[in-house]
Tab-separated table of C-alpha atoms in Angstrom:
chain	number	residue	atom	x	y	z
A	262	UNK	CA	-34.739	-20.409	-0.159
A	263	UNK	CA	-31.202	-21.049	1.076
A	264	UNK	CA	-29.233	-18.661	3.271
A	265	UNK	CA	-25.493	-18.345	3.868
A	266	UNK	CA	-23.456	-16.256	6.318
A	267	UNK	CA	-19.925	-15.760	5.045
A	268	UNK	CA	-16.914	-13.538	5.665
A	269	UNK	CA	-15.077	-12.541	2.494
A	270	UNK	CA	-11.422	-11.471	2.708
A	271	UNK	CA	-9.699	-9.362	0.068
A	272	UNK	CA	-6.200	-7.949	-0.240
A	273	UNK	CA	-5.496	-6.278	-3.558
A	274	UNK	CA	-2.483	-5.208	-5.566
A	275	UNK	CA	-2.909	-1.597	-4.442
A	276	UNK	CA	-1.753	-2.735	-0.950
A	277	UNK	CA	-4.344	-0.572	0.811
A	278	UNK	CA	-4.952	-3.254	3.411
A	279	UNK	CA	-7.201	-6.176	4.265
A	280	UNK	CA	-10.964	-5.920	3.692
A	281	UNK	CA	-13.213	-8.122	5.843
A	282	UNK	CA	-16.823	-8.232	4.687
A	283	UNK	CA	-19.513	-10.166	6.552
A	284	UNK	CA	-22.342	-10.949	4.134
A	285	UNK	CA	-25.723	-12.628	4.246
A	286	UNK	CA	-26.711	-14.303	0.977
A	287	UNK	CA	-30.060	-15.777	0.037
A	288	UNK	CA	-30.917	-17.779	-3.046
A	289	UNK	CA	-34.457	-18.249	-4.253
A	290	UNK	CA	-34.474	-20.578	-7.240
A	291	UNK	CA	-31.705	-19.083	-9.433
A	292	UNK	CA	-31.848	-15.558	-8.045
A	293	UNK	CA	-29.264	-14.321	-5.564
A	294	UNK	CA	-29.629	-11.503	-3.075
A	295	UNK	CA	-27.029	-10.161	-0.659
A	296	UNK	CA	-26.723	-7.918	2.350
A	297	UNK	CA	-23.432	-6.526	3.634
A	298	UNK	CA	-23.874	-6.630	7.404
A	299	UNK	CA	-20.484	-5.764	8.910
A	300	UNK	CA	-17.236	-4.565	7.388
A	301	UNK	CA	-13.748	-3.746	8.554
A	302	UNK	CA	-10.712	-2.490	6.697
A	303	UNK	CA	-7.328	-3.079	8.314
A	304	UNK	CA	-4.503	-0.938	6.963
A	305	UNK	CA	-1.175	-2.670	6.568
A	306	UNK	CA	1.712	-1.507	8.714
A	307	UNK	CA	4.671	-0.159	6.767
A	308	UNK	CA	6.634	-3.333	7.452
A	309	UNK	CA	3.766	-5.570	6.292
A	310	UNK	CA	3.178	-3.452	3.191
A	311	UNK	CA	6.869	-3.543	2.320
A	312	UNK	CA	7.034	-7.304	2.810
A	313	UNK	CA	3.963	-7.889	0.641
A	314	UNK	CA	5.279	-5.551	-2.034
A	315	UNK	CA	8.692	-7.220	-2.077
A	316	UNK	CA	7.504	-10.799	-1.634
A	317	UNK	CA	8.112	-11.429	-5.328
A	318	UNK	CA	11.843	-11.287	-4.560
A	319	UNK	CA	11.782	-13.779	-1.665
A	320	UNK	CA	13.456	-17.150	-2.027
A	321	UNK	CA	11.176	-20.173	-2.236
A	322	UNK	CA	11.738	-21.040	1.433
A	323	UNK	CA	11.135	-17.472	2.571
A	324	UNK	CA	7.977	-17.168	0.472
A	325	UNK	CA	6.530	-20.392	1.852
A	326	UNK	CA	7.229	-19.279	5.407
A	327	UNK	CA	5.623	-15.898	4.705
A	328	UNK	CA	2.635	-17.740	3.217
A	329	UNK	CA	2.173	-19.455	6.578
A	330	UNK	CA	2.714	-16.416	8.785
A	331	UNK	CA	0.443	-14.261	6.614
A	332	UNK	CA	-2.246	-16.972	6.785
A	333	UNK	CA	-1.898	-17.020	10.564
A	334	UNK	CA	-2.215	-13.230	10.634
A	335	UNK	CA	-5.345	-13.375	8.456
A	336	UNK	CA	-6.888	-15.915	10.799
A	337	UNK	CA	-6.178	-13.729	13.829
A	338	UNK	CA	-7.872	-10.752	12.167
A	339	UNK	CA	-10.902	-12.899	11.328
A	340	UNK	CA	-11.098	-14.265	14.863
A	341	UNK	CA	-11.064	-10.743	16.318
A	342	UNK	CA	-13.646	-9.532	13.769
A	343	UNK	CA	-16.018	-12.371	14.658
A	344	UNK	CA	-15.602	-11.905	18.401
A	345	UNK	CA	-15.954	-8.114	18.348
A	346	UNK	CA	-19.172	-8.251	16.336
A	347	UNK	CA	-20.600	-11.515	17.781
A	348	UNK	CA	-21.033	-12.962	14.292
A	349	UNK	CA	-22.552	-16.272	13.249
A	350	UNK	CA	-20.379	-17.550	10.418
A	351	UNK	CA	-20.732	-20.537	8.103
A	352	UNK	CA	-17.211	-20.245	6.674
A	353	UNK	CA	-14.512	-17.855	5.442
A	354	UNK	CA	-13.727	-17.157	1.767
A	355	UNK	CA	-10.260	-15.695	1.315
A	356	UNK	CA	-8.682	-14.303	-1.824
A	357	UNK	CA	-5.250	-14.167	-0.208
A	358	UNK	CA	-2.648	-11.771	-1.567
A	359	UNK	CA	-1.225	-12.241	-5.055
A	360	UNK	CA	2.566	-12.357	-5.080
A	361	UNK	CA	3.128	-13.993	-8.488
A	362	UNK	CA	0.870	-13.993	-11.535
A	363	UNK	CA	2.337	-15.482	-14.720
A	364	UNK	CA	-0.470	-17.460	-16.355
A	365	UNK	CA	1.553	-17.711	-19.566
A	366	UNK	CA	3.933	-19.871	-17.520
A	367	UNK	CA	1.127	-21.763	-15.771
A	368	UNK	CA	1.837	-19.907	-12.544
A	369	UNK	CA	-0.274	-17.898	-10.119
A	370	UNK	CA	0.269	-17.699	-6.378
A	371	UNK	CA	-1.746	-16.096	-3.594
A	372	UNK	CA	-0.205	-16.219	-0.133
A	373	UNK	CA	-2.253	-16.675	3.028
A	374	UNK	CA	-2.154	-20.360	3.956
A	375	UNK	CA	-5.717	-21.652	4.176
A	376	UNK	CA	-4.818	-24.202	6.842
A	377	UNK	CA	-3.124	-21.643	9.076
A	378	UNK	CA	-6.052	-19.280	8.553
A	379	UNK	CA	-8.600	-21.976	9.443
A	380	UNK	CA	-6.671	-23.095	12.518
A	381	UNK	CA	-6.308	-19.535	13.788
A	382	UNK	CA	-9.964	-18.534	13.415
A	383	UNK	CA	-11.502	-21.999	14.071
A	384	UNK	CA	-13.687	-21.880	10.960
A	385	UNK	CA	-13.802	-23.617	7.600
A	386	UNK	CA	-11.922	-21.707	4.900
A	387	UNK	CA	-12.205	-21.644	1.110
A	388	UNK	CA	-9.255	-20.068	-0.697
A	389	UNK	CA	-6.867	-20.494	-3.658
A	390	UNK	CA	-9.502	-19.656	-6.244
A	391	UNK	CA	-7.110	-19.063	-9.157
A	392	UNK	CA	-4.813	-22.102	-9.377
A	393	UNK	CA	-7.318	-24.559	-10.835
A	394	UNK	CA	-8.261	-22.231	-13.665
A	395	UNK	CA	-4.602	-21.680	-14.568
A	396	UNK	CA	-4.119	-25.475	-14.521
A	397	UNK	CA	-6.975	-25.642	-17.039
A	398	UNK	CA	-5.124	-23.247	-19.331
A	399	UNK	CA	-6.867	-20.086	-18.175
A	400	UNK	CA	-5.659	-16.721	-16.963
A	401	UNK	CA	-6.914	-17.320	-13.417
A	402	UNK	CA	-8.298	-13.791	-13.614
A	403	UNK	CA	-10.443	-11.831	-13.414
A	404	UNK	CA	-12.621	-13.836	-11.031
A	405	UNK	CA	-15.151	-11.205	-9.952
A	406	UNK	CA	-17.274	-11.475	-13.160
A	407	UNK	CA	-19.278	-14.412	-11.794
A	408	UNK	CA	-20.471	-12.007	-9.094
A	409	UNK	CA	-21.091	-9.303	-11.682
A	410	UNK	CA	-23.400	-11.680	-13.522
A	411	UNK	CA	-25.239	-13.066	-10.493
A	412	UNK	CA	-25.419	-9.949	-8.273
A	413	UNK	CA	-25.064	-6.929	-10.589
A	414	UNK	CA	-26.605	-8.089	-13.842
A	415	UNK	CA	-28.630	-4.873	-14.267
A	416	UNK	CA	-25.477	-3.007	-15.312
A	417	UNK	CA	-24.140	-3.157	-18.875
A	418	UNK	CA	-20.528	-2.903	-17.688
A	419	UNK	CA	-18.877	-3.483	-14.312
A	420	UNK	CA	-15.538	-1.724	-13.879
A	421	UNK	CA	-13.223	-2.357	-10.944
A	422	UNK	CA	-10.484	0.153	-10.208
A	423	UNK	CA	-8.096	-1.535	-7.820
A	424	UNK	CA	-4.353	-1.723	-8.315
A	425	UNK	CA	-5.228	-2.585	-11.908
A	426	UNK	CA	-8.426	-1.963	-13.862
A	427	UNK	CA	-10.668	-4.746	-15.058
A	428	UNK	CA	-13.993	-4.799	-16.839
A	429	UNK	CA	-16.876	-7.268	-17.165
A	430	UNK	CA	-19.866	-7.397	-19.525
A	431	UNK	CA	-22.199	-9.746	-21.396
A	432	UNK	CA	-21.530	-10.378	-25.078
A	433	UNK	CA	-23.370	-12.872	-27.291
A	434	UNK	CA	-24.752	-14.673	-24.248
A	435	UNK	CA	-21.370	-15.050	-22.556
A	436	UNK	CA	-19.705	-13.134	-19.738
A	437	UNK	CA	-16.554	-11.451	-20.990
A	438	UNK	CA	-14.006	-9.890	-18.656
A	439	UNK	CA	-10.334	-9.010	-18.622
A	440	UNK	CA	-7.767	-6.735	-17.070
A	441	UNK	CA	-7.704	-3.483	-19.008
A	442	UNK	CA	-4.450	-2.304	-17.459
A	443	UNK	CA	-3.411	0.379	-15.015
A	444	UNK	CA	-5.349	1.965	-12.166
A	445	UNK	CA	-4.267	2.718	-8.593
A	446	UNK	CA	-0.961	0.868	-8.896
A	447	UNK	CA	0.624	3.623	-10.950
A	448	UNK	CA	-1.025	6.437	-8.980
A	449	UNK	CA	0.140	5.077	-5.635
A	450	UNK	CA	3.620	4.440	-6.990
A	451	UNK	CA	3.868	8.112	-7.922
A	452	UNK	CA	2.531	9.499	-4.627
A	453	UNK	CA	4.890	7.294	-2.650
A	454	UNK	CA	7.735	9.295	-4.156
A	455	UNK	CA	6.642	12.081	-1.781
A	456	UNK	CA	5.716	9.708	1.073
A	457	UNK	CA	1.974	9.843	0.433
A	458	UNK	CA	0.048	6.567	0.371
A	459	UNK	CA	-2.415	7.944	-2.180
A	460	UNK	CA	-3.770	11.138	-3.746
A	461	UNK	CA	-6.999	11.732	-1.826
A	462	UNK	CA	-9.817	12.544	-4.213
A	463	UNK	CA	-7.277	13.093	-6.983
A	464	UNK	CA	-6.585	16.626	-5.745
A	465	UNK	CA	-2.913	16.591	-6.724
A	466	UNK	CA	-3.686	15.051	-10.113
A	467	UNK	CA	-6.329	17.646	-10.869
A	468	UNK	CA	-3.814	20.475	-10.469
A	469	UNK	CA	-1.428	18.958	-13.029
A	470	UNK	CA	-1.191	18.924	-16.799
A	471	UNK	CA	-0.567	16.205	-19.382
A	472	UNK	CA	2.961	15.219	-20.359
A	473	UNK	CA	2.315	14.112	-23.926
A	474	UNK	CA	5.508	12.058	-24.276
A	475	UNK	CA	4.689	10.021	-21.156
A	476	UNK	CA	1.058	9.628	-22.243
A	477	UNK	CA	2.102	8.354	-25.669
A	478	UNK	CA	4.588	5.901	-24.120
A	479	UNK	CA	1.969	4.474	-21.757
A	480	UNK	CA	-0.648	4.193	-24.500
A	481	UNK	CA	1.884	2.359	-26.696
A	482	UNK	CA	2.452	-0.476	-24.203
A	483	UNK	CA	2.156	-3.844	-25.954
A	484	UNK	CA	-0.245	-5.253	-23.337
A	485	UNK	CA	-3.047	-3.026	-24.625
A	486	UNK	CA	-2.776	-4.603	-28.066
A	487	UNK	CA	-3.319	-8.147	-26.763
A	488	UNK	CA	-6.725	-9.745	-27.344
A	489	UNK	CA	-8.757	-10.932	-24.397
A	490	UNK	CA	-8.822	-13.141	-22.379
A	491	UNK	CA	-5.880	-11.466	-20.698
A	492	UNK	CA	-4.711	-10.475	-17.254
A	493	UNK	CA	-1.754	-8.720	-15.763
A	494	UNK	CA	-0.134	-7.920	-12.433
A	495	UNK	CA	2.767	-6.427	-10.554
A	496	UNK	CA	5.445	-8.083	-12.695
A	497	UNK	CA	4.179	-6.283	-15.814
A	498	UNK	CA	3.860	-2.994	-13.943
A	499	UNK	CA	7.390	-3.152	-12.611
A	500	UNK	CA	8.933	-4.320	-15.879
A	501	UNK	CA	7.095	-2.102	-18.373
A	502	UNK	CA	5.446	0.808	-16.566
A	503	UNK	CA	7.865	1.864	-13.828
A	504	UNK	CA	10.681	2.640	-16.317
A	505	UNK	CA	8.365	5.048	-18.179
A	506	UNK	CA	7.383	6.852	-14.980
A	507	UNK	CA	10.922	7.021	-13.643
A	508	UNK	CA	12.291	8.338	-16.951
A	509	UNK	CA	9.814	11.224	-16.990
A	510	UNK	CA	11.216	14.384	-15.381
A	511	UNK	CA	7.973	15.953	-14.215
A	512	UNK	CA	6.211	17.197	-11.105
A	513	UNK	CA	4.193	14.705	-9.074
A	514	UNK	CA	1.044	16.570	-10.095
A	515	UNK	CA	1.804	16.197	-13.805
A	516	UNK	CA	2.757	12.541	-13.451
A	517	UNK	CA	-0.561	11.830	-11.727
A	518	UNK	CA	-2.576	13.928	-14.179
A	519	UNK	CA	-1.005	12.161	-17.156
A	520	UNK	CA	-1.525	8.708	-15.608
A	521	UNK	CA	-5.220	9.358	-15.015
A	522	UNK	CA	-5.721	10.536	-18.575
A	523	UNK	CA	-3.957	7.398	-19.764
A	524	UNK	CA	-5.962	4.901	-17.759
A	525	UNK	CA	-9.261	6.683	-18.542
A	526	UNK	CA	-8.462	6.654	-22.265
A	527	UNK	CA	-7.808	2.920	-22.138
A	528	UNK	CA	-11.023	2.261	-20.196
A	529	UNK	CA	-13.097	4.407	-22.567
A	530	UNK	CA	-11.609	2.583	-25.551
A	531	UNK	CA	-12.738	-0.778	-24.162
A	532	UNK	CA	-16.219	0.395	-23.158
A	533	UNK	CA	-16.941	2.199	-26.414
A	534	UNK	CA	-15.696	-0.689	-28.555
A	535	UNK	CA	-17.915	-3.203	-26.767
A	536	UNK	CA	-21.165	-1.315	-26.277
A	537	UNK	CA	-24.110	-2.337	-28.425
A	538	UNK	CA	-26.637	0.184	-27.085
A	539	UNK	CA	-27.234	3.860	-27.749
A	540	UNK	CA	-27.159	4.450	-24.008
A	541	UNK	CA	-25.399	2.111	-21.569
A	542	UNK	CA	-24.421	2.210	-17.907
A	543	UNK	CA	-21.155	1.460	-16.137
A	544	UNK	CA	-20.870	0.502	-12.464
A	545	UNK	CA	-17.548	1.626	-10.974
A	546	UNK	CA	-16.161	0.109	-7.772
A	547	UNK	CA	-12.761	-0.318	-6.144
A	548	UNK	CA	-10.618	2.351	-4.549
A	549	UNK	CA	-10.319	4.331	-7.781
A	550	UNK	CA	-14.043	5.103	-7.606
A	551	UNK	CA	-13.231	7.409	-4.673
A	552	UNK	CA	-10.859	9.461	-6.837
A	553	UNK	CA	-13.080	12.362	-7.902
A	554	UNK	CA	-10.731	13.617	-10.614
A	555	UNK	CA	-10.421	10.123	-12.083
A	556	UNK	CA	-14.205	9.724	-12.242
A	557	UNK	CA	-14.667	13.192	-13.759
A	558	UNK	CA	-12.015	12.433	-16.378
A	559	UNK	CA	-13.595	9.060	-17.144
A	560	UNK	CA	-16.998	10.686	-17.681
A	561	UNK	CA	-15.428	13.146	-20.105
A	562	UNK	CA	-13.638	10.406	-22.056
A	563	UNK	CA	-16.776	8.256	-22.281
A	564	UNK	CA	-19.097	11.067	-23.325
A	565	UNK	CA	-22.860	11.238	-22.940
A	566	UNK	CA	-23.611	7.743	-24.258
A	567	UNK	CA	-22.447	6.036	-21.050
A	568	UNK	CA	-23.830	6.702	-17.573
A	569	UNK	CA	-21.046	6.292	-15.001
A	570	UNK	CA	-22.567	5.029	-11.764
A	571	UNK	CA	-20.604	5.314	-8.520
A	572	UNK	CA	-22.444	3.389	-5.762
A	573	UNK	CA	-22.227	3.705	-1.983
A	574	UNK	CA	-18.790	3.788	-0.396
A	575	UNK	CA	-19.632	0.518	1.357
A	576	UNK	CA	-20.075	-1.276	-1.970
A	577	UNK	CA	-17.113	0.517	-3.565
A	578	UNK	CA	-14.784	-0.739	-0.872
A	579	UNK	CA	-16.261	-4.199	-0.328
A	580	UNK	CA	-17.477	-5.479	-3.689
A	581	UNK	CA	-14.488	-7.746	-4.295
A	582	UNK	CA	-14.643	-9.300	-0.818
A	583	UNK	CA	-18.408	-9.702	-1.295
A	584	UNK	CA	-17.895	-11.579	-4.567
A	585	UNK	CA	-15.225	-13.851	-3.106
A	586	UNK	CA	-17.700	-14.709	-0.356
A	587	UNK	CA	-20.174	-15.691	-3.105
A	588	UNK	CA	-17.458	-17.683	-4.896
A	589	UNK	CA	-16.839	-19.561	-1.657
A	590	UNK	CA	-20.525	-20.460	-1.461
A	591	UNK	CA	-20.539	-21.692	-5.051
A	592	UNK	CA	-17.471	-23.813	-4.313
A	593	UNK	CA	-19.072	-25.343	-1.209
A	594	UNK	CA	-22.217	-26.016	-3.256
A	595	UNK	CA	-20.043	-27.528	-6.033
A	596	UNK	CA	-21.320	-25.039	-8.579
A	597	UNK	CA	-19.461	-23.103	-11.272
A	598	UNK	CA	-17.658	-20.041	-9.946
A	599	UNK	CA	-15.001	-19.426	-12.635
A	600	UNK	CA	-16.089	-18.795	-16.225
A	601	UNK	CA	-13.957	-20.016	-19.120
A	602	UNK	CA	-15.468	-17.282	-21.321
A	603	UNK	CA	-13.638	-14.858	-19.020
A	604	UNK	CA	-10.358	-16.665	-18.391
A	605	UNK	CA	-9.860	-18.670	-21.578
A	606	UNK	CA	-9.637	-21.978	-19.709
A	607	UNK	CA	-10.661	-25.294	-21.262
A	608	UNK	CA	-13.935	-25.272	-19.322
A	609	UNK	CA	-15.893	-23.600	-16.549
A	610	UNK	CA	-14.901	-24.777	-13.101
A	611	UNK	CA	-15.815	-24.842	-9.444
A	612	UNK	CA	-12.529	-23.574	-8.072
A	613	UNK	CA	-11.139	-23.110	-4.593
A	614	UNK	CA	-9.586	-25.342	-1.936
A	615	UNK	CA	-11.424	-26.112	1.314
A	616	UNK	CA	-9.570	-26.232	4.630
A	617	UNK	CA	-11.053	-27.444	7.894
A	618	UNK	CA	-9.795	-26.131	11.243
A	619	UNK	CA	-7.697	-28.539	13.275
């Protein structure tokens, strides 16, 4: 049996903040077990959130400088987290924060300089998990499915509702996964019109009604017609989705209600078209799992043939950071952590760059 003590770092497209997850992993033969021991979520200040959101517009020099300062900031948060909780840590696995994702152009970029992070926290760091896969012709996303297979294999489908929605499942002996489309990114964009970070529990959305014209426009987006492997990000949202929202003269409640019906319809379409069992189960994590109206709507769209399972809040909020911690271990052990069946790359890979503190 081998044991590992790792901190996973995750910052997603929903811009909720930084998740730090201290995990203990054990491997006995080919079976993995985990325990989430300590967690912390650090909300971004308005200035940090704005800078992350707008980083896509920075010049090359400005982006590289922000990459360094954000890496330094990550390292300082890790250092404080370790000291406060007196943690024994083997290394840090950091997702970074995605600023650019254009795999069709061979480009993906996550800021959060690994060297600055390592120097600031005085620990080894594994980061930049996506670039190698994109260099191999893949989408560089989603990456979490390796964790779905190794840690959550008892579920037929694993659905993550972060800024975007992605799904993972086994098909013909291979792990398949892809970004379905919208999730919290559109909901948070709408609530920010009235200076709310998010719609707690989906209460505003629940009080609304569907705008059929907006729903039809969202459902008609070309991305949904693309075959997998596929992934998307903020560029697509801003270019294709924001104009639909902004052109719809509706109340905030109706905009939210319509958006939730849209994203649940798209999720249900993918689940129902890929299930091979009379009764299957779906594990839902990510911030969207805390939106009660979203979950209720999803259950309705899926019907009685799919059990929707919402786990503990700890797992909901920390699953991605947990899986990146596992990916870091696999990289250190020189084992496969990115699946070409998911990303469409030329081959499976052991991806991630290792930085030692100086």
